[in-house]
């Protein structure tokens, strides 16, 4: 029986890159993280951080920081 190991956590350097990239694209990295992975930004694995980078860079991520925050927490946009 093989043991299931957790995927490695994203390094602080990788998380910093994701956060800076999100800031550059005008999105809320923490809110997008919780929308897509249901976990805190700091707890992303390497694979999830890579996925978040692709989401941020894609044309589908047209979220403003406010929209991402509102979608993540179920708030109404005003």
Short mmCIF file of N, CA and C in Angstrom, two decimals:
data_model
loop_
_atom_site.label_atom_id
_atom_site.label_comp_id
_atom_site.label_asym_id
_atom_site.label_seq_id
_atom_site.Cartn_x
_atom_site.Cartn_y
_atom_site.Cartn_z
N UNK A 1 0.84 -1.18 0.00
CA UNK A 1 0.00 0.00 0.00
C UNK A 1 0.89 1.24 0.00
N UNK A 2 0.72 2.09 -0.97
CA UNK A 2 1.56 3.29 -1.04
C UNK A 2 0.93 4.42 -0.24
N UNK A 3 1.79 5.20 0.37
CA UNK A 3 1.28 6.32 1.16
C UNK A 3 1.08 7.52 0.25
N UNK A 4 0.01 8.23 0.50
CA UNK A 4 -0.27 9.43 -0.29
C UNK A 4 0.42 10.61 0.36
N UNK A 5 1.28 11.26 -0.39
CA UNK A 5 1.97 12.41 0.17
C UNK A 5 1.33 13.69 -0.35
N UNK A 6 1.38 14.70 0.48
CA UNK A 6 0.83 16.00 0.09
C UNK A 6 1.75 16.63 -0.94
N UNK A 7 1.17 17.36 -1.90
CA UNK A 7 2.05 18.06 -2.84
C UNK A 7 2.83 19.14 -2.09
N UNK A 8 4.03 19.44 -2.55
CA UNK A 8 4.85 20.43 -1.84
C UNK A 8 4.19 21.80 -1.84
N UNK A 9 4.31 22.50 -0.72
CA UNK A 9 3.76 23.84 -0.62
C UNK A 9 4.56 24.79 -1.51
N UNK A 10 3.89 25.82 -1.98
CA UNK A 10 4.56 26.83 -2.77
C UNK A 10 5.56 27.58 -1.89
N UNK A 11 6.69 27.89 -2.45
CA UNK A 11 7.72 28.60 -1.69
C UNK A 11 7.30 30.06 -1.48
N UNK A 12 7.86 30.70 -0.46
CA UNK A 12 7.58 32.13 -0.26
C UNK A 12 7.91 32.97 -1.51
N UNK A 13 8.97 32.57 -2.22
CA UNK A 13 9.36 33.29 -3.44
C UNK A 13 8.27 33.16 -4.51
N UNK A 14 7.71 31.94 -4.65
CA UNK A 14 6.66 31.71 -5.64
C UNK A 14 5.39 32.47 -5.26
N UNK A 15 5.03 32.44 -3.98
CA UNK A 15 3.85 33.17 -3.52
C UNK A 15 4.02 34.67 -3.73
N UNK A 16 5.22 35.15 -3.50
CA UNK A 16 5.50 36.57 -3.72
C UNK A 16 5.33 36.93 -5.19
N UNK A 17 5.78 36.03 -6.08
CA UNK A 17 5.61 36.25 -7.52
C UNK A 17 4.14 36.28 -7.89
N UNK A 18 3.36 35.32 -7.35
CA UNK A 18 1.93 35.28 -7.65
C UNK A 18 1.27 36.57 -7.18
N UNK A 19 1.60 36.99 -5.97
CA UNK A 19 0.99 38.19 -5.40
C UNK A 19 1.34 39.43 -6.23
N UNK A 20 2.61 39.56 -6.62
CA UNK A 20 3.04 40.71 -7.44
C UNK A 20 2.39 40.68 -8.82
N UNK A 21 2.26 39.50 -9.39
CA UNK A 21 1.61 39.36 -10.69
C UNK A 21 0.15 39.77 -10.60
N UNK A 22 -0.51 39.32 -9.55
CA UNK A 22 -1.92 39.68 -9.35
C UNK A 22 -2.07 41.19 -9.20
N UNK A 23 -1.17 41.79 -8.45
CA UNK A 23 -1.21 43.24 -8.26
C UNK A 23 -1.04 43.95 -9.60
N UNK A 24 -0.11 43.46 -10.41
CA UNK A 24 0.15 44.02 -11.74
C UNK A 24 -1.09 43.94 -12.63
N UNK A 25 -1.83 42.82 -12.53
CA UNK A 25 -3.02 42.63 -13.36
C UNK A 25 -4.29 43.20 -12.71
N UNK A 26 -4.15 43.76 -11.52
CA UNK A 26 -5.28 44.39 -10.85
C UNK A 26 -6.30 43.42 -10.28
N UNK A 27 -5.81 42.26 -9.82
CA UNK A 27 -6.72 41.29 -9.20
C UNK A 27 -6.28 41.03 -7.77
N UNK A 28 -7.17 40.46 -6.99
CA UNK A 28 -6.89 40.13 -5.61
C UNK A 28 -6.47 38.66 -5.54
N UNK A 29 -5.17 38.42 -5.38
CA UNK A 29 -4.64 37.06 -5.39
C UNK A 29 -5.24 36.20 -4.29
N UNK A 30 -5.42 36.78 -3.11
CA UNK A 30 -5.97 36.00 -2.00
C UNK A 30 -7.42 35.61 -2.27
N UNK A 31 -8.20 36.55 -2.79
CA UNK A 31 -9.60 36.25 -3.10
C UNK A 31 -9.70 35.22 -4.21
N UNK A 32 -8.89 35.37 -5.27
CA UNK A 32 -8.91 34.38 -6.35
C UNK A 32 -8.51 33.00 -5.85
N UNK A 33 -7.53 32.98 -4.96
CA UNK A 33 -7.09 31.71 -4.39
C UNK A 33 -8.23 31.02 -3.67
N UNK A 34 -8.95 31.77 -2.85
CA UNK A 34 -10.04 31.13 -2.09
C UNK A 34 -11.21 30.76 -3.00
N UNK A 35 -11.40 31.50 -4.11
CA UNK A 35 -12.46 31.16 -5.05
C UNK A 35 -12.16 29.84 -5.75
N UNK A 36 -10.91 29.65 -6.13
CA UNK A 36 -10.57 28.49 -6.96
C UNK A 36 -10.11 27.27 -6.16
N UNK A 37 -9.55 27.49 -4.97
CA UNK A 37 -8.97 26.36 -4.24
C UNK A 37 -9.53 26.20 -2.83
N UNK A 38 -10.42 27.08 -2.42
CA UNK A 38 -11.05 26.99 -1.09
C UNK A 38 -10.01 26.86 0.02
N UNK A 39 -8.94 27.64 -0.09
CA UNK A 39 -7.93 27.64 0.96
C UNK A 39 -7.24 28.99 0.99
N UNK A 40 -6.54 29.24 2.08
CA UNK A 40 -5.82 30.50 2.21
C UNK A 40 -4.67 30.56 1.22
N UNK A 41 -4.36 31.76 0.78
CA UNK A 41 -3.28 32.00 -0.17
C UNK A 41 -1.97 31.37 0.30
N UNK A 42 -1.65 31.52 1.58
CA UNK A 42 -0.37 31.04 2.11
C UNK A 42 -0.28 29.51 2.12
N UNK A 43 -1.42 28.82 1.97
CA UNK A 43 -1.43 27.36 2.01
C UNK A 43 -1.44 26.71 0.63
N UNK A 44 -1.27 27.49 -0.44
CA UNK A 44 -1.28 26.92 -1.79
C UNK A 44 -0.11 25.98 -2.00
N UNK A 45 -0.37 24.90 -2.73
CA UNK A 45 0.73 24.01 -3.14
C UNK A 45 1.39 24.63 -4.38
N UNK A 46 2.52 24.05 -4.78
CA UNK A 46 3.21 24.53 -5.99
C UNK A 46 2.28 24.45 -7.20
N UNK A 47 1.55 23.33 -7.30
CA UNK A 47 0.65 23.13 -8.45
C UNK A 47 -0.47 24.17 -8.44
N UNK A 48 -1.04 24.42 -7.27
CA UNK A 48 -2.12 25.41 -7.17
C UNK A 48 -1.60 26.81 -7.48
N UNK A 49 -0.41 27.14 -7.02
CA UNK A 49 0.18 28.45 -7.31
C UNK A 49 0.41 28.60 -8.82
N UNK A 50 0.90 27.55 -9.46
CA UNK A 50 1.06 27.56 -10.92
C UNK A 50 -0.29 27.79 -11.61
N UNK A 51 -1.31 27.10 -11.11
CA UNK A 51 -2.66 27.28 -11.67
C UNK A 51 -3.17 28.69 -11.49
N UNK A 52 -2.89 29.27 -10.32
CA UNK A 52 -3.33 30.64 -10.06
C UNK A 52 -2.60 31.63 -10.98
N UNK A 53 -1.33 31.38 -11.25
CA UNK A 53 -0.58 32.22 -12.19
C UNK A 53 -1.25 32.18 -13.55
N UNK A 54 -1.62 30.98 -14.01
CA UNK A 54 -2.27 30.85 -15.32
C UNK A 54 -3.63 31.55 -15.34
N UNK A 55 -4.38 31.44 -14.24
CA UNK A 55 -5.67 32.11 -14.15
C UNK A 55 -5.49 33.62 -14.25
N UNK A 56 -4.52 34.14 -13.52
CA UNK A 56 -4.28 35.59 -13.51
C UNK A 56 -3.86 36.08 -14.89
N UNK A 57 -3.00 35.29 -15.56
CA UNK A 57 -2.51 35.70 -16.88
C UNK A 57 -3.53 35.51 -18.00
N UNK A 58 -4.54 34.66 -17.76
CA UNK A 58 -5.50 34.35 -18.82
C UNK A 58 -6.47 35.50 -19.05
N UNK A 59 -7.07 35.48 -20.22
CA UNK A 59 -8.08 36.49 -20.55
C UNK A 59 -9.35 36.29 -19.73
N UNK A 60 -9.50 35.12 -19.11
CA UNK A 60 -10.68 34.84 -18.30
C UNK A 60 -10.65 35.57 -16.96
N UNK A 61 -9.47 35.97 -16.53
CA UNK A 61 -9.35 36.64 -15.24
C UNK A 61 -9.48 38.14 -15.43
N UNK A 62 -10.69 38.58 -15.71
CA UNK A 62 -10.94 40.00 -15.93
C UNK A 62 -11.50 40.61 -14.66
N UNK A 63 -11.26 39.93 -13.53
CA UNK A 63 -11.77 40.40 -12.26
C UNK A 63 -11.01 41.66 -11.82
N UNK A 64 -11.72 42.61 -11.27
CA UNK A 64 -11.04 43.66 -10.53
C UNK A 64 -10.85 43.11 -9.12
N UNK A 65 -10.05 43.74 -8.32
CA UNK A 65 -9.84 43.28 -6.95
C UNK A 65 -11.18 43.27 -6.20
N UNK A 66 -12.02 44.27 -6.43
CA UNK A 66 -13.32 44.33 -5.74
C UNK A 66 -14.22 43.19 -6.18
N UNK A 67 -14.26 42.88 -7.48
CA UNK A 67 -15.11 41.81 -7.98
C UNK A 67 -14.68 40.46 -7.42
N UNK A 68 -13.36 40.22 -7.40
CA UNK A 68 -12.85 38.96 -6.88
C UNK A 68 -13.20 38.83 -5.40
N UNK A 69 -13.04 39.92 -4.67
CA UNK A 69 -13.35 39.90 -3.25
C UNK A 69 -14.84 39.63 -3.04
N UNK A 70 -15.67 40.32 -3.79
CA UNK A 70 -17.12 40.16 -3.63
C UNK A 70 -17.57 38.75 -4.01
N UNK A 71 -17.04 38.22 -5.10
CA UNK A 71 -17.40 36.86 -5.51
C UNK A 71 -16.97 35.85 -4.46
N UNK A 72 -15.78 36.05 -3.92
CA UNK A 72 -15.23 35.13 -2.95
C UNK A 72 -16.04 35.09 -1.67
N UNK A 73 -16.52 36.25 -1.25
CA UNK A 73 -17.22 36.33 0.03
C UNK A 73 -18.72 36.53 -0.11
N UNK A 74 -19.24 36.40 -1.33
CA UNK A 74 -20.68 36.47 -1.54
C UNK A 74 -21.28 37.84 -1.27
N UNK A 75 -20.50 38.88 -1.49
CA UNK A 75 -20.99 40.23 -1.25
C UNK A 75 -21.53 40.82 -2.54
N UNK A 76 -22.42 41.79 -2.41
CA UNK A 76 -22.97 42.46 -3.59
C UNK A 76 -22.07 43.62 -3.98
N UNK A 77 -21.86 43.77 -5.29
CA UNK A 77 -21.11 44.94 -5.77
C UNK A 77 -21.97 46.18 -5.65
N UNK A 78 -21.37 47.26 -5.18
CA UNK A 78 -22.13 48.51 -5.02
C UNK A 78 -21.67 49.51 -6.04
#
